[in-house]
Short mmCIF file of C-alpha atoms in Angstrom, two decimals:
data_model
loop_
_atom_site.label_atom_id
_atom_site.label_comp_id
_atom_site.label_asym_id
_atom_site.label_seq_id
_atom_site.Cartn_x
_atom_site.Cartn_y
_atom_site.Cartn_z
CA UNK A 13 8.59 15.34 -16.58
CA UNK A 14 4.91 15.49 -17.65
CA UNK A 15 2.96 12.43 -18.79
CA UNK A 16 3.16 13.64 -22.41
CA UNK A 17 6.92 14.18 -22.16
CA UNK A 18 7.26 10.78 -20.50
CA UNK A 19 5.43 9.08 -23.37
CA UNK A 20 7.52 10.98 -25.92
CA UNK A 21 10.75 9.95 -24.18
CA UNK A 22 9.70 6.29 -24.20
CA UNK A 23 8.75 6.48 -27.88
CA UNK A 24 12.15 7.99 -28.72
CA UNK A 25 13.97 5.34 -26.70
CA UNK A 26 12.01 2.52 -28.34
CA UNK A 27 12.68 4.02 -31.75
CA UNK A 28 16.40 4.25 -30.94
CA UNK A 29 16.41 0.66 -29.65
CA UNK A 30 14.71 -0.63 -32.80
CA UNK A 31 17.22 1.20 -34.97
CA UNK A 32 20.16 -0.16 -32.93
CA UNK A 33 21.28 3.27 -31.66
CA UNK A 34 22.36 1.89 -28.28
CA UNK A 35 24.87 4.68 -27.58
CA UNK A 36 22.11 7.26 -27.87
CA UNK A 37 19.89 5.24 -25.53
CA UNK A 38 22.72 4.78 -23.02
CA UNK A 39 23.40 8.52 -22.98
CA UNK A 40 19.71 9.33 -22.48
CA UNK A 41 19.32 6.87 -19.61
CA UNK A 42 22.44 7.92 -17.75
CA UNK A 43 22.82 11.61 -18.52
CA UNK A 44 19.46 13.07 -19.49
CA UNK A 45 16.86 11.40 -17.30
CA UNK A 46 16.64 11.31 -13.50
CA UNK A 47 16.68 7.88 -11.79
CA UNK A 48 12.95 8.04 -10.97
CA UNK A 49 12.18 8.79 -14.63
CA UNK A 50 14.33 5.89 -15.78
CA UNK A 51 12.53 3.60 -13.33
CA UNK A 52 9.17 4.74 -14.66
CA UNK A 53 10.27 4.06 -18.23
CA UNK A 54 11.43 0.56 -17.24
CA UNK A 55 8.05 -0.16 -15.65
CA UNK A 56 6.30 0.95 -18.85
CA UNK A 57 8.40 -1.34 -21.06
CA UNK A 58 7.67 -4.98 -21.98
CA UNK A 59 10.14 -7.56 -20.52
CA UNK A 60 12.46 -7.83 -23.53
CA UNK A 61 12.91 -4.06 -23.98
CA UNK A 62 13.13 -3.60 -20.20
CA UNK A 63 16.10 -5.98 -19.94
CA UNK A 64 17.91 -4.21 -22.78
CA UNK A 65 17.33 -0.82 -21.14
CA UNK A 66 18.54 -2.10 -17.76
CA UNK A 67 21.76 -3.45 -19.31
CA UNK A 68 22.47 0.02 -20.74
CA UNK A 69 22.34 1.73 -17.33
CA UNK A 70 25.77 2.51 -15.86
CA UNK A 71 26.66 0.42 -12.74
CA UNK A 72 26.94 3.54 -10.56
CA UNK A 73 23.33 4.47 -11.46
CA UNK A 74 21.76 1.03 -10.99
CA UNK A 75 21.10 1.44 -7.27
CA UNK A 76 19.54 4.87 -7.74
CA UNK A 77 17.12 3.49 -10.33
CA UNK A 78 16.43 0.23 -8.49
CA UNK A 79 15.02 1.92 -5.39
CA UNK A 80 12.18 3.45 -7.42
CA UNK A 81 11.07 0.21 -9.12
CA UNK A 82 8.02 -1.77 -7.99
CA UNK A 83 8.88 -4.78 -5.83
CA UNK A 84 7.87 -7.31 -8.49
CA UNK A 85 10.18 -5.79 -11.12
CA UNK A 86 12.90 -5.13 -8.58
CA UNK A 87 12.90 -8.78 -7.48
CA UNK A 88 13.08 -9.98 -11.09
CA UNK A 89 16.12 -7.80 -11.86
CA UNK A 90 17.90 -8.68 -8.61
CA UNK A 91 17.42 -12.41 -9.18
CA UNK A 92 19.70 -12.20 -12.23
CA UNK A 93 22.67 -10.59 -10.41
CA UNK A 94 25.63 -12.14 -8.63
CA UNK A 95 26.66 -11.24 -5.06
CA UNK A 96 29.47 -8.84 -6.07
CA UNK A 97 27.20 -6.78 -8.28
CA UNK A 98 24.50 -6.72 -5.61
CA UNK A 99 27.03 -5.51 -3.04
CA UNK A 100 28.16 -2.72 -5.36
CA UNK A 101 24.54 -1.59 -5.74
CA UNK A 102 23.86 -1.56 -2.00
CA UNK A 103 26.86 0.70 -1.39
CA UNK A 104 25.08 3.52 -3.26
CA UNK A 105 21.83 3.31 -1.25
CA UNK A 106 20.62 4.49 2.15
CA UNK A 107 20.32 1.79 4.80
CA UNK A 108 16.50 1.64 4.62
CA UNK A 109 16.66 1.22 0.83
CA UNK A 110 19.33 -1.49 1.22
CA UNK A 111 17.03 -3.33 3.63
CA UNK A 112 14.20 -3.09 1.08
CA UNK A 113 16.46 -4.58 -1.59
CA UNK A 114 17.63 -7.43 0.66
CA UNK A 115 14.04 -8.35 1.49
CA UNK A 116 13.50 -9.11 -2.20
CA UNK A 117 16.32 -11.69 -2.22
CA UNK A 118 16.43 -15.33 -1.11
CA UNK A 119 17.62 -15.71 2.49
CA UNK A 120 20.82 -17.47 1.41
CA UNK A 121 21.91 -14.54 -0.78
CA UNK A 122 20.94 -12.03 1.91
CA UNK A 123 23.18 -13.79 4.45
CA UNK A 124 26.03 -13.89 1.94
CA UNK A 125 25.74 -10.15 1.26
CA UNK A 126 25.63 -9.29 4.96
CA UNK A 127 28.78 -11.32 5.58
CA UNK A 128 30.83 -9.43 3.00
CA UNK A 129 29.61 -5.95 4.11
CA UNK A 130 31.68 -3.84 6.48
CA UNK A 131 30.70 -4.18 10.14
CA UNK A 132 29.07 -0.75 10.51
CA UNK A 133 26.75 -1.19 7.52
CA UNK A 134 25.96 -4.77 8.50
CA UNK A 135 24.91 -3.76 12.00
CA UNK A 136 22.74 -0.94 10.72
CA UNK A 137 20.97 -3.12 8.17
CA UNK A 138 20.50 -6.03 10.57
CA UNK A 139 18.83 -3.59 12.96
CA UNK A 140 16.28 -2.73 10.26
CA UNK A 141 15.84 -6.33 9.09
CA UNK A 142 15.00 -7.34 12.65
CA UNK A 143 11.61 -5.66 12.16
CA UNK A 144 8.86 -6.57 9.67
CA UNK A 145 8.85 -4.51 6.48
CA UNK A 146 5.44 -2.99 7.28
CA UNK A 147 6.46 -1.52 10.65
CA UNK A 148 8.23 1.67 11.72
CA UNK A 149 11.40 -0.36 12.31
CA UNK A 150 11.28 -1.69 8.76
CA UNK A 151 10.76 1.81 7.35
CA UNK A 152 13.37 3.67 9.35
CA UNK A 153 16.77 4.90 8.22
CA UNK A 154 19.58 4.59 10.76
CA UNK A 155 21.43 7.64 9.39
CA UNK A 156 20.76 10.29 12.04
CA UNK A 157 22.58 13.25 13.60
CA UNK A 158 22.40 13.07 17.41
CA UNK A 159 23.49 15.60 20.03
CA UNK A 160 23.62 15.79 23.85
CA UNK A 161 21.35 18.10 25.85
CA UNK A 162 24.13 19.64 27.96
CA UNK A 163 26.21 21.14 25.13
CA UNK A 164 25.86 24.75 23.94
CA UNK A 165 24.48 25.89 20.61
CA UNK A 166 27.98 27.02 19.58
CA UNK A 167 29.41 23.56 20.31
CA UNK A 168 26.57 21.95 18.37
CA UNK A 169 27.22 24.12 15.32
CA UNK A 170 30.93 23.28 15.39
CA UNK A 171 30.04 19.59 15.59
CA UNK A 172 27.75 19.81 12.55
CA UNK A 173 30.38 21.69 10.52
CA UNK A 174 32.78 18.78 11.00
CA UNK A 175 30.49 16.62 8.84
CA UNK A 176 31.16 16.59 5.12
CA UNK A 177 27.41 16.27 4.63
CA UNK A 178 24.33 15.53 6.69
CA UNK A 179 21.69 12.90 5.79
CA UNK A 180 19.06 13.92 3.27
CA UNK A 181 15.68 15.11 4.58
CA UNK A 182 17.28 16.25 7.85
CA UNK A 183 15.05 18.94 9.31
CA UNK A 184 15.89 18.27 12.98
CA UNK A 185 18.67 16.93 15.16
CA UNK A 186 17.80 14.30 17.76
CA UNK A 187 18.74 14.93 21.38
CA UNK A 188 19.79 11.76 23.24
CA UNK A 189 21.19 10.88 26.65
CA UNK A 190 24.95 10.40 27.03
CA UNK A 191 24.98 6.87 28.45
CA UNK A 192 22.11 4.87 26.97
CA UNK A 193 21.50 6.91 23.80
CA UNK A 194 17.87 7.27 24.92
CA UNK A 195 15.67 9.69 23.01
CA UNK A 196 14.97 12.98 24.83
CA UNK A 197 13.74 15.43 22.19
CA UNK A 198 14.38 17.15 18.86
CA UNK A 199 16.06 20.36 17.83
CA UNK A 200 14.82 21.87 14.52
CA UNK A 201 17.66 23.25 12.40
CA UNK A 202 15.69 26.46 11.92
CA UNK A 203 15.69 27.00 15.68
CA UNK A 204 19.34 26.06 16.06
CA UNK A 205 20.47 28.67 13.52
CA UNK A 206 18.75 31.59 15.24
CA UNK A 207 19.44 30.71 18.90
CA UNK A 208 21.93 32.35 21.26
CA UNK A 209 25.27 30.50 20.89
CA UNK A 210 25.81 30.46 24.66
CA UNK A 211 22.62 28.66 25.75
CA UNK A 212 22.40 24.88 26.04
CA UNK A 213 20.50 22.52 23.79
CA UNK A 214 18.29 21.54 26.73
CA UNK A 215 16.90 25.09 26.88
CA UNK A 216 15.71 25.19 23.26
CA UNK A 217 15.00 21.56 22.35
CA UNK A 218 11.45 20.41 21.54
CA UNK A 219 9.94 17.59 23.60
CA UNK A 220 6.46 17.76 22.06
CA UNK A 221 7.21 15.32 19.22
CA UNK A 222 6.68 11.83 20.60
CA UNK A 223 8.97 9.09 19.31
CA UNK A 224 7.52 6.27 17.22
CA UNK A 225 7.81 2.71 18.60
CA UNK A 226 9.71 0.46 16.20
CA UNK A 227 6.87 -2.09 16.12
CA UNK A 228 4.16 0.43 15.12
CA UNK A 229 2.38 -0.60 11.86
CA UNK A 230 3.28 1.55 8.86
CA UNK A 231 -0.31 2.72 8.29
CA UNK A 232 -0.39 4.20 11.80
CA UNK A 233 2.97 5.87 11.11
CA UNK A 234 1.50 7.46 7.98
CA UNK A 235 -1.49 8.65 10.02
CA UNK A 236 0.83 10.32 12.58
CA UNK A 237 2.75 12.14 9.86
CA UNK A 238 -0.53 13.36 8.36
CA UNK A 239 -2.01 14.54 11.67
CA UNK A 240 1.11 16.37 12.88
CA UNK A 241 2.53 17.57 9.51
CA UNK A 242 5.86 15.84 10.18
CA UNK A 243 8.86 15.83 7.86
CA UNK A 244 10.80 13.32 9.97
CA UNK A 245 10.26 11.49 13.25
CA UNK A 246 12.48 9.48 15.64
CA UNK A 247 12.07 5.71 16.04
CA UNK A 248 12.83 4.02 19.38
CA UNK A 249 12.90 0.48 20.75
CA UNK A 250 11.01 -0.72 23.83
CA UNK A 251 13.67 0.64 26.21
CA UNK A 252 13.55 4.12 24.64
CA UNK A 253 16.85 3.89 22.76
CA UNK A 254 16.96 5.89 19.51
CA UNK A 255 17.22 3.48 16.56
CA UNK A 256 16.77 5.79 13.58
CA UNK A 257 14.27 8.05 11.88
CA UNK A 258 11.44 7.93 9.39
CA UNK A 259 11.22 10.64 6.72
CA UNK A 260 8.28 11.92 4.73
CA UNK A 261 9.46 10.29 1.48
CA UNK A 262 9.14 6.87 3.13
CA UNK A 263 5.65 7.74 4.34
CA UNK A 264 4.56 8.84 0.85
CA UNK A 265 5.64 5.39 -0.39
CA UNK A 266 3.51 3.76 2.32
CA UNK A 267 0.45 5.82 1.36
CA UNK A 268 0.88 5.00 -2.32
CA UNK A 269 1.39 1.29 -1.63
CA UNK A 270 -1.69 1.16 0.61
CA UNK A 271 -3.76 2.81 -2.12
CA UNK A 272 -2.43 0.35 -4.71
CA UNK A 273 -3.10 -2.53 -2.33
CA UNK A 274 -6.73 -1.55 -1.77
CA UNK A 275 -7.38 -1.07 -5.49
CA UNK A 276 -5.67 -4.25 -6.67
CA UNK A 277 -6.95 -6.43 -3.83
CA UNK A 278 -10.54 -5.81 -4.84
CA UNK A 279 -9.70 -7.63 -8.08
CA UNK A 280 -7.72 -10.33 -6.28
CA UNK A 281 -4.37 -9.02 -7.56
CA UNK A 282 -1.07 -8.21 -5.90
CA UNK A 283 -0.35 -4.48 -5.54
CA UNK A 284 3.14 -5.15 -6.97
CA UNK A 285 1.70 -6.81 -10.05
CA UNK A 286 3.88 -5.99 -13.05
CA UNK A 287 1.79 -4.61 -15.91
CA UNK A 288 4.06 -6.49 -18.32
CA UNK A 289 4.48 -9.67 -16.25
CA UNK A 290 5.10 -12.90 -18.23
CA UNK A 291 2.09 -14.84 -19.56
CA UNK A 292 2.28 -17.91 -17.30
CA UNK A 293 3.03 -15.89 -14.15
CA UNK A 294 0.04 -13.62 -14.76
CA UNK A 295 -2.21 -16.57 -15.58
CA UNK A 296 -1.23 -18.42 -12.39
CA UNK A 297 -1.89 -15.41 -10.16
CA UNK A 298 -5.31 -14.68 -11.61
CA UNK A 299 -6.39 -18.33 -11.82
CA UNK A 300 -6.65 -18.59 -8.02
CA UNK A 301 -9.28 -15.89 -7.71
CA UNK A 302 -11.12 -17.05 -10.81
CA UNK A 303 -11.38 -20.46 -9.14
CA UNK A 304 -12.71 -18.92 -5.93
CA UNK A 305 -15.21 -16.90 -7.95
CA UNK A 306 -16.34 -20.07 -9.74
CA UNK A 307 -17.08 -21.77 -6.42
CA UNK A 308 -19.18 -18.82 -5.24
CA UNK A 309 -21.01 -18.74 -8.58
CA UNK A 310 -21.79 -22.45 -8.27
CA UNK A 311 -23.19 -21.79 -4.80
CA UNK A 312 -25.51 -19.09 -6.16
CA UNK A 313 -26.52 -21.36 -9.06
CA UNK A 314 -27.36 -24.17 -6.65
CA UNK A 315 -29.79 -21.82 -4.88
CA UNK A 316 -31.48 -21.12 -8.22
CA UNK A 317 -31.67 -24.88 -8.84
CA UNK A 318 -33.74 -25.32 -5.69
CA UNK A 319 -36.55 -23.35 -7.33
CA UNK A 320 -36.37 -24.84 -10.81
CA UNK A 321 -40.06 -25.81 -10.82
CA UNK A 322 -41.15 -22.29 -9.90
CA UNK A 323 -39.00 -20.77 -12.66
CA UNK A 324 -40.50 -23.23 -15.17
CA UNK A 325 -43.99 -22.03 -14.22
CA UNK A 326 -43.20 -18.31 -14.18
CA UNK A 327 -40.68 -17.48 -16.91
CA UNK A 328 -40.63 -13.80 -15.88
CA UNK A 329 -38.63 -14.79 -12.78
CA UNK A 330 -35.61 -15.70 -14.93
CA UNK A 331 -35.75 -12.27 -16.57
CA UNK A 332 -35.95 -10.33 -13.29
CA UNK A 333 -33.53 -12.34 -11.10
CA UNK A 334 -30.38 -10.40 -12.07
CA UNK A 335 -32.02 -7.13 -10.96
CA UNK A 336 -32.43 -8.32 -7.37
CA UNK A 337 -28.86 -9.60 -7.08
CA UNK A 338 -27.40 -6.52 -8.76
CA UNK A 339 -29.25 -4.02 -6.54
CA UNK A 340 -28.14 -5.81 -3.37
CA UNK A 341 -24.57 -6.11 -4.65
CA UNK A 342 -24.29 -2.39 -5.43
CA UNK A 343 -25.75 -1.35 -2.07
CA UNK A 344 -23.40 -3.73 -0.25
CA UNK A 345 -20.37 -2.54 -2.24
CA UNK A 346 -21.08 1.08 -1.33
CA UNK A 347 -21.16 0.22 2.36
CA UNK A 348 -18.14 -2.10 2.10
CA UNK A 349 -16.04 0.57 0.37
CA UNK A 350 -17.01 3.15 2.98
CA UNK A 351 -16.08 0.80 5.84
CA UNK A 352 -12.71 -0.24 4.34
CA UNK A 353 -11.81 3.41 3.75
CA UNK A 354 -12.88 4.25 7.32
CA UNK A 355 -10.69 1.47 8.68
CA UNK A 356 -7.72 2.67 6.62
CA UNK A 357 -8.13 6.20 7.98
CA UNK A 358 -8.60 4.96 11.54
CA UNK A 359 -12.17 6.30 11.72
CA UNK A 360 -13.95 2.97 12.32
CA UNK A 361 -13.67 1.38 15.74
CA UNK A 362 -15.80 -0.84 17.96
CA UNK A 363 -17.14 2.20 19.80
CA UNK A 364 -18.78 3.66 16.67
CA UNK A 365 -19.46 0.48 14.67
CA UNK A 366 -23.02 0.13 16.03
CA UNK A 367 -23.87 3.70 14.96
CA UNK A 368 -22.54 3.03 11.46
CA UNK A 369 -24.46 -0.24 11.24
CA UNK A 370 -27.74 1.43 12.22
CA UNK A 371 -27.15 4.29 9.77
CA UNK A 372 -26.35 1.93 6.86
CA UNK A 373 -29.41 -0.26 7.59
CA UNK A 374 -31.70 2.79 7.59
CA UNK A 375 -30.12 4.13 4.38
CA UNK A 376 -30.62 0.77 2.66
CA UNK A 377 -34.18 0.48 3.96
CA UNK A 378 -35.11 3.91 2.55
CA UNK A 379 -33.36 3.23 -0.77
CA UNK A 380 -34.94 -0.22 -0.83
CA UNK A 381 -38.44 1.20 -0.45
CA UNK A 382 -37.83 3.86 -3.13
CA UNK A 383 -36.30 1.58 -5.77
CA UNK A 384 -38.46 -1.43 -4.92
CA UNK A 385 -41.46 0.74 -5.75
CA UNK A 386 -39.93 1.77 -9.07
CA UNK A 387 -38.95 -1.78 -10.09
CA UNK A 388 -42.25 -3.22 -8.89
CA UNK A 389 -44.21 -0.70 -10.99
CA UNK A 390 -42.13 -1.43 -14.09
CA UNK A 391 -42.50 -5.20 -13.56
CA UNK A 392 -46.29 -4.96 -13.16
CA UNK A 393 -46.61 -3.06 -16.44
CA UNK A 394 -44.04 -5.24 -18.23
CA UNK A 395 -45.57 -8.62 -17.28
CA UNK A 396 -49.16 -7.48 -16.52
CA UNK A 397 -48.94 -9.10 -13.08
CA UNK A 398 -49.41 -7.45 -9.70
CA UNK A 399 -47.96 -10.49 -7.95
CA UNK A 400 -44.60 -10.31 -9.75
CA UNK A 401 -44.32 -6.64 -8.73
CA UNK A 402 -44.91 -7.46 -5.05
CA UNK A 403 -42.42 -10.35 -5.14
CA UNK A 404 -39.56 -8.38 -6.70
CA UNK A 405 -40.25 -5.32 -4.55
CA UNK A 406 -40.01 -7.30 -1.29
CA UNK A 407 -36.93 -9.18 -2.54
CA UNK A 408 -35.11 -5.92 -3.36
CA UNK A 409 -35.83 -4.46 0.08
CA UNK A 410 -34.58 -7.67 1.77
CA UNK A 411 -31.42 -7.86 -0.34
CA UNK A 412 -30.51 -4.19 0.09
CA UNK A 413 -30.77 -4.55 3.88
CA UNK A 414 -28.69 -7.75 3.81
CA UNK A 415 -26.13 -6.03 1.54
CA UNK A 416 -25.77 -3.16 4.01
CA UNK A 417 -25.50 -5.60 6.93
CA UNK A 418 -22.80 -7.64 5.17
CA UNK A 419 -20.96 -4.55 3.91
CA UNK A 420 -20.74 -3.18 7.46
CA UNK A 421 -19.92 -6.36 9.38
CA UNK A 422 -17.58 -8.13 6.94
CA UNK A 423 -14.68 -5.62 7.26
CA UNK A 424 -14.98 -5.69 11.06
CA UNK A 425 -15.05 -9.50 11.22
CA UNK A 426 -12.28 -10.01 8.66
CA UNK A 427 -10.00 -7.49 10.37
CA UNK A 428 -10.61 -9.19 13.75
CA UNK A 429 -9.56 -12.50 12.14
CA UNK A 430 -6.41 -10.94 10.67
CA UNK A 431 -7.70 -11.11 7.06
CA UNK A 432 -7.40 -8.13 4.73
CA UNK A 433 -10.97 -6.81 4.12
CA UNK A 434 -9.93 -5.30 0.76
CA UNK A 435 -8.77 -8.71 -0.45
CA UNK A 436 -11.62 -10.98 0.71
CA UNK A 437 -14.49 -8.57 1.38
CA UNK A 438 -15.79 -8.08 -2.16
CA UNK A 439 -15.81 -11.82 -2.96
CA UNK A 440 -17.73 -12.68 0.21
CA UNK A 441 -20.11 -9.76 -0.25
CA UNK A 442 -20.97 -10.77 -3.81
CA UNK A 443 -21.63 -14.34 -2.69
CA UNK A 444 -23.91 -13.20 0.15
CA UNK A 445 -25.99 -10.76 -1.94
CA UNK A 446 -26.31 -13.25 -4.83
CA UNK A 447 -27.38 -16.14 -2.59
CA UNK A 448 -29.75 -14.07 -0.43
CA UNK A 449 -31.14 -12.19 -3.43
CA UNK A 450 -31.93 -15.32 -5.41
CA UNK A 451 -33.28 -17.15 -2.36
CA UNK A 452 -35.50 -14.24 -1.29
CA UNK A 453 -36.85 -13.60 -4.81
CA UNK A 454 -37.50 -17.21 -5.76
CA UNK A 455 -38.65 -18.17 -2.25
CA UNK A 456 -41.23 -15.37 -2.22
CA UNK A 457 -42.29 -16.31 -5.77
CA UNK A 458 -42.78 -19.92 -4.70
CA UNK A 459 -44.90 -18.77 -1.76
CA UNK A 460 -47.09 -16.34 -3.73
CA UNK A 461 -47.54 -18.58 -6.77
CA UNK A 462 -48.29 -21.61 -4.57
#
């Protein structure tokens, strides 16, 4: 469905809702649209309309739609369900999707659901829940097809045919040991179908694909899939036992969530922020970062207050101050964005951080000299003062260098302290460039004007 078709479908549904044609809406949601399209329409609807649309979805389709919803919306819908309805939904989902759903629920309800599940499903889900959500273990699906290395291709094919169906996104079978179920290798289905029926699996299996440790962070998992063009990959525990597999659809979700996280964090927002979240909830979330921003603004204002007498003598300083802070802030933001992206891609490490720092300082120095000259010339003509041109030119060079220094070092320091650079970096950078810019500009002005 294209964006235009999506908008048209939502308009038609809203029109049908307003006219009370609920049967038409119910048919469209359950028979015309795919689950992912229904989820997208729910996310685009305000809370009141969203609840009406959700109530019109057939129970057997709820789980299929739920897995595509953003966590914030998913948690809101789940919070209004009883245990029996939640259990019915989980029965239609893969184990990794069930684990995702359970992580949105209070611990008490999660325990209750696990107790009323059958033993096999409970054990599978508990195995996933034992790992943090942002690790390979939290991403994996325990539905796998395993075979032994000593059987023949013919035996393997007969074994597969006994299954009514095989798990979705299965491109390879996993070869494991007989006793400990330890991972040995993979056998692509394409290779299995064209191999001699009489040879053993050991002779044709692939041992080049390394298994993924269950505690590996999800961003590193995504990087492995990208580098090796994987469709699926085995997940093992510390002893080498096969636990499950990660498929490309899970990795695409990780990449999208990381991108959302980086974008939203720079504004101090949660990546799962509901576009149509209630008024008070949205206000509370944003108020925190507005408060932090106020504190940093007060700090910058206090620096200006230190030079009140100088500003009173030279009014032009008040006019030109924002230019210094803005130039340093932009230069720092460019470096900060580059560093955060480099960290996300795994390009930035301690071994190359010094090279990047030196490069960014030289870039800022050259840009500082170029633009300081331009601003200084404009200021001299504007205020008929050579001194004001020298002051603002030096201040711009100083602030651009400090902006580059902060933009390079902040992500490295924050990451070492376990703080997300995308979340805190921009706030700290703005504070540094504002404070240093004002201090350098007004301090130099105080010195030159005596």
